[in-house]
XYZ file of C-alpha atoms in Angstrom:
552
model
C 41.942 150.553 -48.171
C 43.383 153.207 -45.777
C 45.150 156.269 -47.215
C 46.749 159.564 -46.132
C 48.911 162.311 -47.685
C 52.042 160.237 -47.398
C 52.771 157.594 -50.027
C 51.474 154.731 -47.914
C 48.531 152.424 -48.470
C 47.075 149.355 -46.748
C 45.019 146.761 -48.611
C 41.506 145.712 -47.714
C 41.159 143.228 -44.826
C 37.486 142.289 -45.258
C 38.273 138.824 -46.650
C 40.470 136.850 -44.225
C 43.742 135.268 -45.241
C 43.616 131.559 -46.044
C 45.510 129.545 -43.456
C 45.568 126.258 -45.345
C 48.170 124.417 -47.352
C 47.854 124.335 -51.125
C 47.211 120.600 -50.835
C 44.345 121.112 -48.383
C 42.753 123.555 -50.844
C 43.065 120.923 -53.595
C 41.278 118.375 -51.395
C 38.484 120.835 -50.588
C 37.997 121.919 -54.187
C 37.893 118.266 -55.257
C 35.148 117.628 -52.693
C 33.134 120.640 -53.940
C 33.609 120.064 -57.669
C 34.635 116.411 -58.156
C 33.700 116.207 -61.840
C 34.605 119.745 -62.830
C 37.520 119.967 -65.337
C 40.676 121.163 -63.570
C 43.301 120.974 -66.327
C 42.992 120.715 -70.093
C 46.173 120.294 -72.133
C 45.602 120.860 -75.831
C 48.999 119.690 -77.071
C 48.771 116.449 -75.042
C 45.044 116.019 -75.683
C 44.497 115.347 -71.964
C 41.803 116.461 -69.538
C 41.775 115.960 -65.768
C 38.773 116.712 -63.597
C 39.487 117.595 -59.969
C 38.990 114.002 -58.769
C 41.357 112.608 -61.396
C 43.928 115.315 -60.681
C 43.856 114.718 -56.934
C 44.103 110.960 -57.425
C 47.113 111.197 -59.749
C 48.765 113.646 -57.337
C 48.391 111.020 -54.584
C 49.988 108.350 -56.769
C 52.907 110.694 -57.534
C 53.272 111.380 -53.792
C 53.603 107.654 -53.115
C 56.153 107.319 -55.901
C 58.243 110.105 -54.391
C 58.096 108.469 -50.962
C 59.127 105.147 -52.507
C 62.201 106.920 -53.929
C 63.122 108.238 -50.488
C 61.647 111.739 -50.565
C 61.740 113.604 -47.267
C 60.233 116.856 -46.040
C 62.188 119.891 -47.349
C 63.957 117.926 -50.109
C 64.163 119.995 -53.279
C 62.507 118.786 -56.473
C 63.406 120.621 -59.681
C 61.082 121.037 -62.659
C 62.730 121.819 -65.993
C 59.911 121.909 -68.504
C 57.532 123.846 -70.678
C 53.787 123.794 -69.881
C 52.360 120.277 -69.607
C 50.185 118.217 -67.252
C 53.090 116.310 -65.661
C 54.501 119.656 -64.493
C 51.341 120.379 -62.513
C 50.867 116.850 -61.147
C 54.382 116.415 -59.750
C 54.304 120.023 -58.557
C 51.168 119.421 -56.447
C 52.540 116.060 -55.261
C 55.821 117.521 -54.050
C 54.050 120.307 -52.150
C 51.617 117.813 -50.572
C 54.363 115.918 -48.751
C 56.473 118.960 -47.878
C 59.060 119.040 -50.647
C 60.206 122.363 -52.086
C 59.695 122.758 -55.825
C 62.488 124.460 -57.770
C 61.029 125.914 -60.959
C 63.574 126.224 -63.776
C 63.155 128.326 -66.900
C 63.216 125.814 -69.789
C 65.087 128.325 -71.935
C 68.174 127.982 -69.718
C 71.157 125.995 -70.896
C 73.647 123.613 -69.299
C 75.791 125.936 -67.162
C 72.740 127.878 -65.958
C 70.834 124.683 -65.128
C 73.879 123.339 -63.296
C 74.053 126.456 -61.115
C 70.382 126.270 -60.096
C 70.429 122.520 -59.393
C 73.535 122.845 -57.227
C 72.512 126.095 -55.526
C 69.126 124.644 -54.564
C 70.568 121.232 -53.692
C 67.946 119.483 -55.811
C 67.514 115.771 -55.073
C 64.973 115.145 -57.860
C 64.773 116.458 -61.419
C 61.722 116.060 -63.681
C 61.944 117.059 -67.350
C 61.070 116.095 -70.931
C 63.653 114.589 -73.277
C 63.889 117.761 -75.300
C 62.107 120.836 -76.505
C 62.430 121.754 -80.166
C 66.075 121.251 -81.068
C 67.496 121.359 -77.538
C 68.047 118.031 -75.797
C 67.586 118.246 -72.046
C 68.840 114.692 -71.621
C 72.110 115.478 -73.412
C 72.435 118.685 -71.403
C 72.011 116.905 -68.063
C 74.338 114.059 -69.052
C 77.044 116.625 -69.851
C 76.907 118.099 -66.317
C 75.784 115.051 -64.321
C 79.169 114.483 -62.698
C 78.992 118.019 -61.249
C 75.512 117.529 -59.731
C 76.601 116.065 -56.406
C 73.215 116.112 -54.615
C 71.027 115.046 -57.525
C 69.820 111.447 -57.009
C 66.931 110.926 -59.426
C 66.209 112.136 -62.968
C 62.716 111.319 -64.254
C 61.932 111.843 -67.941
C 58.336 112.517 -68.968
C 58.592 110.406 -72.148
C 59.781 106.800 -72.426
C 63.572 106.737 -72.426
C 66.614 104.515 -72.048
C 69.092 107.187 -70.984
C 67.956 107.548 -67.372
C 66.495 105.025 -64.937
C 62.929 106.282 -64.806
C 60.328 107.659 -67.163
C 57.009 109.161 -66.046
C 54.905 106.008 -66.410
C 57.471 103.872 -64.593
C 57.621 106.504 -61.878
C 53.831 106.366 -61.380
C 53.907 102.557 -61.257
C 56.085 102.816 -58.138
C 53.300 104.709 -56.381
C 50.616 102.180 -57.204
C 52.428 99.691 -54.991
C 52.876 102.016 -52.008
C 50.633 102.502 -48.945
C 48.266 105.468 -49.345
C 48.172 105.937 -45.564
C 51.782 107.086 -45.633
C 50.841 110.081 -47.808
C 48.256 111.259 -45.263
C 50.775 110.933 -42.439
C 53.311 113.053 -44.319
C 50.694 115.588 -45.406
C 49.440 116.092 -41.854
C 52.922 117.238 -40.822
C 52.908 120.190 -43.251
C 51.983 123.596 -41.795
C 50.051 126.199 -43.774
C 53.137 128.410 -44.063
C 55.597 125.669 -45.014
C 58.047 126.627 -47.819
C 57.042 125.114 -51.164
C 58.763 127.001 -54.014
C 62.198 128.303 -54.917
C 61.858 130.559 -57.935
C 65.043 131.990 -59.375
C 64.981 135.612 -60.432
C 66.751 136.602 -63.632
C 70.369 137.481 -63.005
C 71.428 140.469 -65.117
C 74.597 141.461 -63.302
C 75.397 138.264 -61.438
C 74.084 134.835 -60.552
C 70.295 134.487 -60.146
C 68.867 134.434 -56.625
C 66.309 131.884 -55.453
C 63.243 133.400 -53.786
C 61.936 130.990 -51.126
C 58.130 131.140 -51.137
C 55.594 129.445 -48.879
C 52.180 127.819 -49.169
C 50.787 130.864 -47.344
C 52.414 133.282 -49.800
C 51.197 131.553 -52.926
C 47.685 130.288 -52.223
C 46.631 133.687 -50.885
C 48.126 135.590 -53.787
C 46.446 133.335 -56.324
C 43.158 133.543 -54.419
C 43.010 137.335 -54.211
C 44.078 137.950 -57.820
C 41.340 135.533 -58.904
C 38.814 137.078 -56.513
C 39.496 140.490 -58.044
C 38.505 139.012 -61.430
C 35.349 137.433 -59.948
C 36.558 133.902 -60.660
C 34.231 130.986 -59.924
C 33.736 127.355 -60.898
C 32.206 128.679 -64.114
C 35.492 130.155 -65.363
C 37.945 128.623 -67.812
C 41.351 130.316 -67.990
C 43.433 130.212 -71.159
C 46.987 130.042 -69.789
C 49.696 130.641 -72.409
C 52.119 132.095 -69.823
C 54.786 129.707 -68.454
C 54.154 127.620 -65.352
C 57.765 127.980 -64.180
C 56.961 131.662 -63.598
C 54.628 132.993 -60.884
C 52.310 134.313 -63.585
C 51.491 130.773 -64.672
C 51.776 128.792 -61.442
C 50.347 131.283 -58.919
C 47.954 133.529 -60.835
C 47.003 130.679 -63.149
C 47.111 127.328 -61.346
C 46.577 128.479 -57.738
C 44.135 131.223 -58.750
C 41.990 128.615 -60.470
C 42.421 126.040 -57.697
C 40.710 127.922 -54.879
C 37.807 129.091 -57.055
C 37.203 125.731 -58.742
C 38.054 127.146 -62.150
C 39.675 125.261 -65.037
C 43.015 126.085 -66.641
C 43.677 125.322 -70.298
C 47.250 124.920 -71.552
C 47.095 125.844 -75.262
C 50.667 124.834 -76.129
C 54.048 124.241 -74.517
C 55.079 127.818 -75.304
C 53.076 130.749 -76.627
C 51.582 130.532 -80.097
C 49.028 133.226 -80.988
C 47.072 131.108 -83.469
C 46.808 128.090 -81.148
C 45.846 130.430 -78.312
C 42.848 131.759 -80.256
C 41.853 128.267 -81.399
C 41.908 127.189 -77.746
C 39.725 130.092 -76.604
C 37.178 129.259 -79.284
C 37.170 125.479 -78.669
C 36.921 125.589 -74.879
C 34.927 128.824 -74.576
C 37.542 130.337 -72.268
C 36.323 133.178 -70.088
C 39.753 134.540 -69.105
C 43.062 135.120 -70.879
C 46.417 135.758 -69.212
C 49.417 137.266 -70.968
C 52.140 139.867 -71.270
C 51.572 142.757 -73.731
C 53.760 141.132 -76.376
C 51.408 138.133 -76.477
C 48.407 140.358 -77.113
C 50.344 142.262 -79.786
C 51.022 138.919 -81.505
C 47.341 138.003 -81.313
C 46.354 141.265 -82.995
C 48.875 140.541 -85.754
C 46.975 137.399 -86.801
C 45.686 137.933 -90.364
C 42.132 136.624 -89.767
C 41.621 137.294 -86.062
C 37.900 138.032 -86.340
C 37.304 134.592 -87.865
C 37.693 133.137 -84.354
C 34.815 133.100 -81.905
C 36.079 134.632 -78.672
C 32.752 135.984 -77.402
C 33.158 133.878 -74.223
C 36.034 136.053 -72.952
C 35.217 138.469 -70.138
C 38.310 138.945 -67.946
C 42.034 138.309 -67.669
C 45.318 139.680 -66.432
C 48.127 141.545 -68.164
C 51.525 141.898 -66.497
C 55.254 141.925 -67.051
C 55.415 145.214 -68.981
C 53.347 148.366 -69.634
C 50.427 147.844 -72.001
C 50.198 150.448 -74.812
C 46.858 152.282 -74.921
C 46.080 151.184 -78.479
C 46.565 147.537 -77.504
C 44.356 147.955 -74.428
C 41.622 149.453 -76.608
C 41.774 146.406 -78.869
C 41.708 144.021 -75.892
C 38.498 145.637 -74.655
C 36.776 146.382 -77.958
C 37.950 143.563 -80.259
C 38.657 140.642 -77.882
C 35.653 141.644 -75.771
C 37.624 141.416 -72.498
C 35.645 144.137 -70.735
C 36.850 143.137 -67.260
C 40.565 143.005 -68.009
C 42.933 143.784 -65.113
C 46.527 144.991 -64.990
C 48.697 143.223 -62.419
C 52.015 144.313 -60.959
C 54.481 142.542 -58.724
C 57.698 140.580 -58.528
C 58.705 137.009 -57.745
C 59.813 138.002 -54.246
C 56.264 139.159 -53.410
C 54.537 135.983 -54.596
C 54.097 137.907 -57.047
C 51.193 140.420 -57.176
C 50.989 143.531 -54.988
C 48.881 145.905 -57.115
C 46.003 145.276 -59.502
C 43.521 147.444 -61.371
C 39.848 146.963 -60.583
C 37.134 145.720 -62.893
C 35.470 148.889 -64.167
C 38.568 151.115 -64.102
C 38.627 153.286 -67.218
C 41.143 152.724 -69.979
C 43.359 155.669 -68.989
C 43.756 154.212 -65.514
C 44.495 150.775 -66.999
C 47.339 152.027 -69.199
C 48.844 154.648 -66.884
C 48.743 152.795 -63.554
C 48.949 149.284 -62.121
C 45.923 149.852 -59.918
C 45.723 149.895 -56.150
C 47.204 147.663 -53.489
C 45.818 144.153 -53.129
C 44.214 142.701 -50.040
C 46.281 142.328 -46.859
C 49.316 144.089 -48.363
C 50.980 147.311 -47.199
C 52.925 149.566 -49.555
C 54.956 152.740 -49.205
C 57.131 154.893 -51.454
C 60.448 156.057 -50.006
C 63.400 158.181 -50.972
C 65.953 155.644 -52.301
C 68.768 157.428 -50.464
C 67.443 158.158 -46.963
C 64.494 155.685 -46.931
C 62.048 158.351 -45.695
C 58.428 158.073 -46.838
C 57.606 160.543 -49.614
C 54.433 162.517 -50.146
C 51.980 161.295 -52.762
C 52.884 162.484 -56.251
C 56.635 162.122 -55.652
C 58.601 159.323 -57.285
C 60.659 156.966 -55.156
C 61.290 153.311 -54.378
C 58.317 151.027 -53.733
C 58.412 148.900 -50.581
C 56.005 146.039 -49.827
C 55.105 144.367 -46.527
C 52.647 141.619 -45.680
C 51.821 137.948 -46.175
C 53.206 137.969 -49.744
C 56.842 138.794 -48.962
C 59.170 135.840 -49.544
C 60.787 134.025 -46.647
C 64.329 134.681 -47.897
C 66.735 134.315 -50.784
C 67.786 130.675 -50.651
C 71.192 130.262 -49.013
C 71.885 133.974 -49.396
C 71.654 135.838 -46.099
C 73.471 138.964 -47.320
C 71.133 139.520 -50.283
C 68.106 138.802 -48.086
C 69.188 141.501 -45.636
C 69.641 143.974 -48.486
C 66.141 143.268 -49.787
C 64.105 142.954 -46.549
C 64.624 145.259 -43.573
C 64.140 144.435 -39.887
C 60.515 145.637 -40.027
C 59.642 143.248 -42.840
C 59.624 145.754 -45.727
C 60.706 144.376 -49.101
C 62.631 146.950 -51.164
C 61.545 146.276 -54.741
C 64.042 148.395 -56.666
C 61.134 149.857 -58.662
C 60.707 153.601 -59.071
C 57.044 154.484 -58.657
C 54.684 157.368 -57.988
C 51.584 156.986 -55.825
C 48.545 159.050 -56.816
C 46.242 160.720 -54.297
C 43.778 157.821 -54.583
C 46.484 155.227 -53.879
C 46.830 154.049 -57.470
C 50.408 153.390 -58.487
C 52.318 154.591 -61.540
C 55.495 152.752 -62.528
C 58.322 155.145 -63.362
C 61.007 152.506 -63.983
C 63.690 150.470 -62.274
C 66.206 152.269 -60.081
C 68.946 150.301 -61.854
C 67.431 151.197 -65.256
C 67.716 154.921 -64.603
C 70.026 156.486 -67.195
C 72.401 159.163 -65.914
C 73.483 161.243 -68.905
C 75.891 164.012 -68.034
C 74.470 164.184 -64.507
C 70.825 164.258 -65.648
C 68.536 161.421 -64.485
C 66.436 159.946 -67.306
C 63.654 157.441 -66.659
C 63.277 155.123 -69.698
C 59.552 154.573 -69.107
C 58.867 158.293 -69.574
C 60.637 158.373 -72.961
C 58.989 155.106 -74.040
C 55.542 156.486 -73.289
C 56.221 159.412 -75.595
C 57.657 157.240 -78.374
C 54.718 154.819 -78.562
C 52.447 157.800 -79.248
C 54.232 158.250 -82.584
C 51.830 156.827 -85.163
C 54.303 154.505 -86.897
C 55.703 152.910 -83.721
C 54.290 149.673 -82.278
C 56.833 149.111 -79.492
C 59.801 151.080 -78.155
C 62.342 150.297 -75.436
C 64.837 152.791 -74.054
C 68.076 151.925 -72.240
C 71.472 153.340 -71.338
C 74.751 152.658 -73.147
C 78.108 153.540 -71.538
C 79.780 156.595 -73.092
C 83.135 158.269 -72.389
C 81.820 161.823 -72.692
C 78.452 161.627 -70.927
C 78.841 158.557 -68.729
C 75.774 157.112 -70.455
C 73.767 157.946 -73.557
C 70.164 157.133 -74.374
C 69.643 154.205 -76.726
C 66.386 153.014 -78.228
C 65.140 149.966 -80.114
C 61.906 150.377 -82.037
C 59.522 148.011 -83.799
C 57.276 149.644 -86.380
C 53.644 148.857 -87.039
C 52.929 146.641 -90.029
C 53.221 148.503 -93.363
C 54.442 151.667 -91.625
C 57.719 153.378 -92.483
C 59.757 155.959 -90.634
C 63.510 156.467 -90.387
C 65.507 156.627 -87.138
C 66.298 160.262 -87.915
C 62.604 161.043 -88.351
C 61.864 159.492 -84.965
C 64.537 161.641 -83.335
C 63.125 164.733 -85.074
C 59.634 163.943 -83.793
C 61.071 164.072 -80.271
C 62.431 167.604 -80.692
C 60.530 170.253 -78.764
C 58.326 167.502 -77.335
C 60.675 166.098 -74.686
C 63.831 167.578 -73.177
C 66.809 167.465 -75.534
C 68.877 165.355 -73.137
C 66.116 162.701 -73.115
C 66.038 162.300 -76.905
C 67.636 158.969 -77.905
C 71.173 159.393 -79.201
C 70.384 156.577 -81.615
C 67.335 154.609 -82.721
C 67.611 151.081 -84.068
C 64.716 149.580 -86.035
C 64.205 145.904 -85.171
C 61.687 143.139 -85.810
C 61.856 141.676 -82.322
C 63.376 142.189 -78.894
C 65.346 139.934 -76.541
C 62.928 138.493 -73.996
C 62.883 135.963 -71.189
C 60.839 132.758 -71.493
C 58.033 134.538 -69.624
C 57.992 137.386 -72.139
C 59.816 140.062 -70.155
C 61.971 142.454 -72.149
C 65.722 142.150 -71.480
C 67.047 145.679 -71.859
C 70.466 144.706 -70.601
C 70.928 142.555 -73.693
C 70.075 145.507 -75.947
C 72.600 147.621 -74.086
C 75.275 144.907 -74.330
C 74.647 144.543 -78.064
C 74.950 148.267 -78.671
C 78.093 148.554 -76.565
C 79.691 145.714 -78.525
C 78.791 147.394 -81.828
C 80.144 150.680 -80.532
C 83.473 149.098 -79.612
C 83.657 147.313 -82.971
C 83.285 150.676 -84.678
C 86.264 152.119 -82.762
C 84.063 153.968 -80.292
C 82.437 156.049 -83.010
C 79.907 158.292 -81.306
C 76.224 157.926 -82.011
C 74.493 161.030 -83.214
């Protein structure tokens, strides 16, 4: 890793980039470890070794070809974590289709936008999840889905033409040779994913990612955790998100590891039962998942001595939680990962052996074959180390483009290939990166810039507070005021006024939250990311209801 006094850093180049398709890696891993478990699904009670997985992927490829699939057609996946998701996902990529991953928490109008924006020809999904019927949702918008030709339901059904088993039967009657011919036409950098980023101020944008982006990112993140064929990864994070599909599925794929899907969506108790039953060596999650695990009443009754490593991302991890991860869960080699969908996703990662202060205050150093710099958001000049500015990323991991959105692509990626992340960061002298916040999250109160992360880090040091999130709320007098939602630790009590008083003389007066709301939970995405904009919208609505009464 090369460094200088400017906020620039270049990742290690000792291990070469992989110039193979994801499908080629699956073939090679199958040859190396034919009988090694590849996927275990607890809720479905299914296990596939690498030979069985590769064989079923081939059958699904033939079924797709029988239905008229062509290179670059888009295939949408609207589902929680299950084996069919992974099988059709690998099949589509093998013959050059582009997989559109859809958050299963989305509803009809949002699903309609993504299917039409991506031009999806195929849609795979379950009948329903919990009380929401996907079949009813799709039927209600079907007449608006002009390019959609095939809907395949994972369970047996009578509402659409094909269910999963009937779909696979099509492939059993098709010539295997045709799959090889199609696969041979796919280059190592062929596009394979469109992942839609959360839209907070407008419609979501689809990041177009390639085989080259994703297999390398998964490989290096796994390499930095010393993954091998002896590892079993407990994967409670969603597959529709890069955390699940890239760090989980692709990370395991190259190293011959096994992924275990504990449940369709996260459940702390089932997660711990899974770790114990399958002797998982790695655990992936966002901080909120680990907080839920530590809230289990009889956590130490589970045997989790097999755990050694894992990855935490999506949000800062409080120091007290990190201590418990290391000392109670026994995950001595835990790593913090940082990135974004548009960079496939991981750019920075802490190293095994980094001390706890580094783990909770930074996101580590730059990953292999990636360049990073920190620039002034206004003039784009590179800043010296120790100064906060916008993080820019360049290298193999940067997305190809935003799907069908040239103007947004040009805003995000400059002519030299630098991706402007929108994240405010500070690079230390050793190249480790501290996250300050999002440029768009910055609160401007009466002309003063306030970075929510800084206030949050102070608040979570207050003994009674388990989690705290700070955000801006529009205000006539100041432009914006500082709002805060807080979740208290179990059996702890403190009033909002007491929290504000604890801030006095500890942080600048203008940074002290104008109001504190005590809550039991926070609005989150399906992948566990906190949605501050929803907190802000809620508070603004309450403020207007109360005739613009000022917070105090």
